[in-house]
Amino acid sequence: MSTVDVLTDQAMVVLQDRPVIALTGWISEALADCASSGRTLQLVSPLDARLSLPLRAAAAGPGLQWVVRDGDGGFYEGLTGRPLYWNGATFVPVPEARDYAPGFTSRPTAPVGSQLSLTYQMRHGANGDLGGPIERLLKLLTGKAPAGWGPSEPLAHQWQSELLTEYARARDGARLLVIGDGPRPAQAICEFSETGGGAVFEVGTATVGYAPQDPPPFQHLPSLVGALATEQPILSLFAQLIPGRSDLTTEPRWTGAPGPLAMAVSGTVSGPAGLPGQQVGPPQTPLTFFPLGDGRSPDGWQRHRMLLEHLRSAAPSPV
């Protein structure tokens, strides 16, 4: 149970001193309250605290800021290292700061491994199984079906795809968390939104953690993406590699920049010069798979940008 420590017109400040801070039901409600009131939810933690994967994803978007107490008595933004100070109403950047906060550049407390992240987009019909794609993807990644699901942490339900479907379809938009049950840590975030007539648009992201001595199987990505599309067509999929802890928690320290691995788009399409694609998936609903890099070289982002620009220019003009 959490409490609000400071409430102003601009911010709701909550102190969190636990080792791992999760996206609990209380924090989810606080986020909703802040969104309706125009405030920012600012979670303040010590340097040795970590965020769970779902809470880290929330902190990367608007409305939630992770504020870390540094050892010298200062504060900084946990995901960026930007020094902050309290102005009486909210935490704001230090204007004269020209470098990262010292705590952000300190050595991580655990070995830095790899987090393989795959984000897909798809449309579900009025009677489609909303839990099927993420179940299929986690099986492909870990060898086992998910263990549980829920709207917040800890996850309240054992895995049952039909119950997830019933829950999501009963709401005009749902953001649900899924946890894997394989040999490696695996979690997913699925966002559902109605598009009319009972149809649902989904954006799902599955992330699997790998230790430094256990690299992800990049060579299997084309066949994995093709296998995912055999049961239900997907619109696109983006795979990237994120340096970080294999347990999928995030420290308020620099561990490296994410890098793209591949992108797949529906249909048979061509890529820009020097970036050929390969066909994967069933013949009736093919995907074109474009390798972008090894997830470590910055050249991968240049190829990603080239591919997106090419696909936009090749798209048919609206009538």
XYZ file of C-alpha atoms in Angstrom:
319
model
C 0.000 0.000 0.000
C 1.347 3.429 -0.951
C 0.415 6.908 0.126
C 0.779 10.321 -1.480
C 3.630 12.188 0.197
C 3.318 15.532 -1.599
C 0.425 16.805 -3.729
C 0.649 20.048 -5.715
C -1.122 21.451 -8.740
C 1.612 19.981 -10.934
C 2.693 16.741 -9.290
C 1.759 13.813 -7.100
C 4.932 12.721 -5.308
C 5.178 9.214 -3.847
C 8.240 7.963 -1.941
C 9.177 4.343 -2.686
C 11.906 2.647 -0.631
C 11.385 -0.973 -1.692
C 14.098 -2.858 -3.652
C 11.864 -3.467 -6.694
C 9.047 -1.049 -7.488
C 6.221 -2.635 -9.467
C 3.196 -1.371 -11.376
C 0.789 -2.107 -8.552
C -2.932 -1.471 -8.648
C -2.421 1.578 -6.438
C 0.160 3.103 -8.804
C -2.114 2.369 -11.774
C -4.952 4.235 -10.033
C -2.615 7.098 -9.155
C -1.573 7.337 -12.806
C -5.216 7.561 -13.858
C -5.889 10.239 -11.226
C -2.897 12.257 -12.422
C -3.988 11.976 -16.049
C -7.427 13.346 -15.208
C -6.030 16.185 -13.088
C -3.126 17.192 -15.340
C -0.478 16.195 -12.811
C 2.676 14.116 -13.202
C 3.127 11.120 -10.938
C 6.688 11.331 -9.584
C 8.009 8.189 -7.887
C 11.011 8.976 -5.701
C 13.346 6.102 -4.825
C 16.877 5.544 -3.516
C 19.756 4.652 -5.823
C 19.543 0.929 -5.043
C 15.886 0.569 -6.121
C 14.860 -0.978 -9.455
C 11.741 -0.795 -11.614
C 9.800 -3.789 -12.874
C 9.457 -4.056 -16.646
C 5.807 -2.847 -16.762
C 6.587 0.143 -14.538
C 9.661 0.980 -16.606
C 7.481 0.982 -19.730
C 5.048 3.342 -18.011
C 7.884 5.636 -16.894
C 9.121 5.864 -20.504
C 5.833 7.516 -21.482
C 4.090 10.700 -20.359
C 2.530 11.067 -16.947
C 5.073 9.155 -14.843
C 8.580 10.179 -13.853
C 11.128 8.139 -11.915
C 13.074 10.417 -9.572
C 16.169 8.963 -7.903
C 17.836 10.269 -4.749
C 21.544 10.433 -5.486
C 24.196 9.801 -2.869
C 25.244 13.448 -2.708
C 21.752 14.585 -1.737
C 20.700 15.525 -5.252
C 18.080 13.995 -7.520
C 18.020 12.763 -11.102
C 15.710 11.142 -13.612
C 16.201 7.401 -13.329
C 15.846 6.528 -17.030
C 17.925 9.382 -18.479
C 20.377 10.480 -15.782
C 19.211 14.095 -16.117
C 19.818 16.027 -12.850
C 16.638 17.334 -11.201
C 15.702 19.658 -8.366
C 12.492 20.403 -6.458
C 11.125 23.849 -7.343
C 8.394 23.831 -4.721
C 5.746 22.330 -7.005
C 7.460 19.572 -9.001
C 10.836 18.079 -9.894
C 12.349 19.868 -12.905
C 15.694 19.672 -14.751
C 18.673 21.538 -13.322
C 19.164 24.358 -15.888
C 22.949 24.561 -15.608
C 23.560 20.804 -15.649
C 25.770 19.692 -18.543
C 26.409 16.075 -17.601
C 24.707 12.982 -16.234
C 24.144 12.673 -12.496
C 26.972 10.736 -10.772
C 24.660 7.928 -9.683
C 23.531 7.295 -13.259
C 27.098 6.625 -14.404
C 27.991 4.388 -11.444
C 28.617 0.703 -12.063
C 25.504 -1.522 -12.348
C 25.011 -3.898 -9.430
C 24.417 -6.951 -11.644
C 25.956 -8.186 -14.905
C 24.536 -6.517 -17.993
C 22.887 -9.097 -20.211
C 20.466 -8.748 -23.117
C 16.728 -8.213 -23.328
C 15.160 -9.361 -26.589
C 12.047 -7.266 -27.242
C 9.492 -7.971 -29.988
C 6.604 -5.576 -30.648
C 3.816 -6.586 -33.009
C 0.672 -4.897 -34.295
C -2.441 -6.742 -35.426
C -6.190 -6.486 -35.879
C -8.628 -8.907 -34.263
C -12.091 -9.627 -35.595
C -15.234 -9.307 -33.526
C -14.924 -12.884 -32.282
C -11.141 -13.295 -32.233
C -9.112 -14.751 -29.365
C -7.226 -11.740 -27.989
C -4.828 -13.807 -25.904
C -3.821 -16.171 -28.684
C -1.022 -14.119 -30.309
C 0.884 -13.378 -27.102
C 0.492 -16.997 -25.985
C 1.876 -18.135 -29.323
C 4.771 -15.678 -29.199
C 5.799 -16.589 -25.653
C 5.654 -20.283 -26.559
C 7.949 -19.616 -29.507
C 10.353 -17.601 -27.350
C 10.404 -19.719 -24.194
C 8.919 -23.091 -25.098
C 6.028 -22.717 -22.638
C 2.671 -20.983 -22.437
C 2.312 -17.915 -20.186
C 1.878 -18.396 -16.457
C -0.469 -15.529 -15.669
C -1.990 -12.208 -16.599
C -3.591 -9.144 -15.070
C -3.949 -5.354 -15.308
C -1.346 -4.686 -12.601
C 1.360 -6.352 -10.500
C 1.348 -8.854 -8.939
C -0.627 -10.581 -11.690
C -3.931 -11.786 -10.305
C -4.908 -14.526 -12.777
C -3.447 -17.797 -13.944
C -3.148 -17.978 -17.704
C -6.438 -18.515 -19.496
C -6.634 -16.892 -22.902
C -10.426 -16.885 -22.924
C -10.606 -14.955 -19.635
C -8.127 -12.366 -20.892
C -10.254 -12.017 -24.021
C -13.436 -11.592 -21.996
C -11.791 -8.972 -19.756
C -10.353 -6.925 -22.642
C -13.511 -7.034 -24.765
C -15.618 -5.782 -21.855
C -13.619 -2.539 -21.785
C -13.078 0.277 -24.243
C -9.324 -0.102 -24.173
C -7.258 -2.316 -21.898
C -3.571 -2.570 -21.047
C -2.770 -6.033 -19.727
C 0.394 -7.644 -18.396
C 1.426 -11.233 -19.106
C 4.210 -13.242 -17.480
C 6.057 -16.165 -19.019
C 6.688 -19.572 -17.504
C 9.822 -20.685 -19.350
C 13.460 -21.138 -18.325
C 14.244 -17.429 -18.846
C 12.429 -14.367 -17.472
C 9.739 -13.322 -19.942
C 7.057 -10.663 -19.692
C 4.663 -8.993 -22.087
C 2.483 -5.898 -22.274
C -0.601 -6.003 -24.509
C -2.637 -2.904 -25.321
C -6.094 -3.361 -26.853
C -8.329 -0.672 -28.373
C -11.699 -1.018 -30.066
C -11.912 0.067 -33.692
C -15.648 -0.374 -34.263
C -17.998 -3.255 -34.889
C -16.349 -5.376 -32.223
C -12.964 -5.316 -33.985
C -9.910 -4.744 -31.779
C -6.472 -3.354 -32.572
C -3.597 -4.759 -30.517
C -0.044 -3.640 -29.859
C 1.835 -6.331 -27.946
C 5.427 -6.351 -26.707
C 7.119 -9.495 -25.408
C 10.518 -9.250 -23.706
C 12.831 -12.104 -22.718
C 15.942 -11.735 -20.556
C 19.250 -13.389 -21.386
C 22.381 -13.599 -19.228
C 25.709 -12.384 -20.704
C 26.840 -15.979 -21.360
C 23.471 -16.858 -22.952
C 22.942 -14.650 -26.043
C 19.555 -14.515 -27.801
C 19.127 -16.780 -30.845
C 19.070 -14.052 -33.485
C 19.411 -16.546 -36.335
C 15.947 -17.945 -35.587
C 14.109 -14.610 -35.837
C 12.853 -15.049 -39.438
C 11.355 -18.479 -38.731
C 9.942 -17.288 -35.403
C 8.194 -14.332 -37.023
C 6.867 -16.568 -39.780
C 5.547 -19.074 -37.241
C 3.799 -16.301 -35.297
C 1.921 -15.245 -38.431
C 0.652 -18.735 -39.274
C -2.298 -18.577 -36.863
C -3.295 -14.939 -37.345
C -1.952 -12.273 -39.729
C 0.106 -9.515 -38.169
C 0.535 -6.020 -39.582
C 4.108 -5.473 -38.452
C 6.734 -6.634 -35.997
C 9.814 -4.841 -34.689
C 12.623 -6.659 -32.880
C 15.275 -4.892 -30.851
C 18.008 -5.716 -28.374
C 18.128 -3.817 -25.076
C 21.188 -4.050 -22.808
C 20.060 -4.741 -19.263
C 19.571 -7.177 -16.444
C 18.420 -10.646 -17.404
C 15.703 -10.488 -14.705
C 14.076 -7.647 -16.736
C 14.248 -5.109 -13.908
C 15.841 -1.709 -14.507
C 18.444 0.030 -12.375
C 18.746 3.837 -12.433
C 22.093 3.483 -14.201
C 23.360 3.581 -17.764
C 23.633 0.062 -19.200
C 23.759 0.850 -22.937
C 21.524 1.926 -25.781
C 18.923 -0.319 -27.460
C 19.509 -1.350 -31.052
C 17.264 -2.703 -33.826
C 17.481 -6.279 -35.018
C 14.764 -6.620 -37.641
C 11.409 -5.397 -38.873
C 8.672 -7.346 -40.640
C 5.720 -5.841 -42.480
C 2.652 -7.447 -43.998
C 2.601 -8.225 -47.688
C 5.286 -8.703 -50.288
C 7.165 -5.421 -50.428
C 10.578 -4.261 -51.526
C 13.080 -2.459 -49.356
C 15.412 0.446 -50.122
C 18.624 -0.120 -52.044
C 20.995 -2.325 -50.086
C 18.325 -3.571 -47.705
C 16.669 -6.652 -49.204
C 13.823 -8.435 -47.472
C 12.854 -12.086 -47.331
C 9.402 -13.642 -47.380
C 8.236 -15.358 -44.194
C 4.879 -16.585 -42.976
C 2.102 -18.385 -44.858
C 1.730 -17.725 -48.609
C -1.817 -16.407 -48.218
C -0.761 -13.749 -45.651
C 2.958 -13.214 -46.244
C 5.308 -10.956 -44.343
C 8.478 -9.326 -45.590
C 11.299 -9.625 -43.066
C 14.104 -7.031 -43.113
C 17.270 -7.658 -41.045
C 18.512 -4.342 -39.626
C 21.563 -5.163 -37.535
C 23.005 -6.999 -34.564
C 21.307 -4.814 -31.945
C 24.608 -3.194 -30.970
C 25.850 -1.191 -33.936
C 24.392 2.327 -34.347
C 24.167 1.639 -38.097
C 21.035 -0.389 -37.346
C 19.060 2.748 -36.526
C 20.137 4.308 -39.830
C 18.845 1.252 -41.704
C 15.644 1.380 -39.652
C 15.094 5.010 -40.625
C 15.819 4.259 -44.294
C 13.333 1.403 -44.266
C 10.567 3.476 -42.670
C 11.097 6.322 -45.133
C 11.009 3.872 -48.033
C 7.822 2.185 -46.816
C 6.094 5.539 -46.308
C 7.044 6.740 -49.772
C 5.842 3.474 -51.323
C 2.488 3.500 -49.504
C -0.543 4.318 -51.671
C -1.840 7.848 -51.403
C -5.204 8.319 -49.649
C -8.143 8.683 -51.991
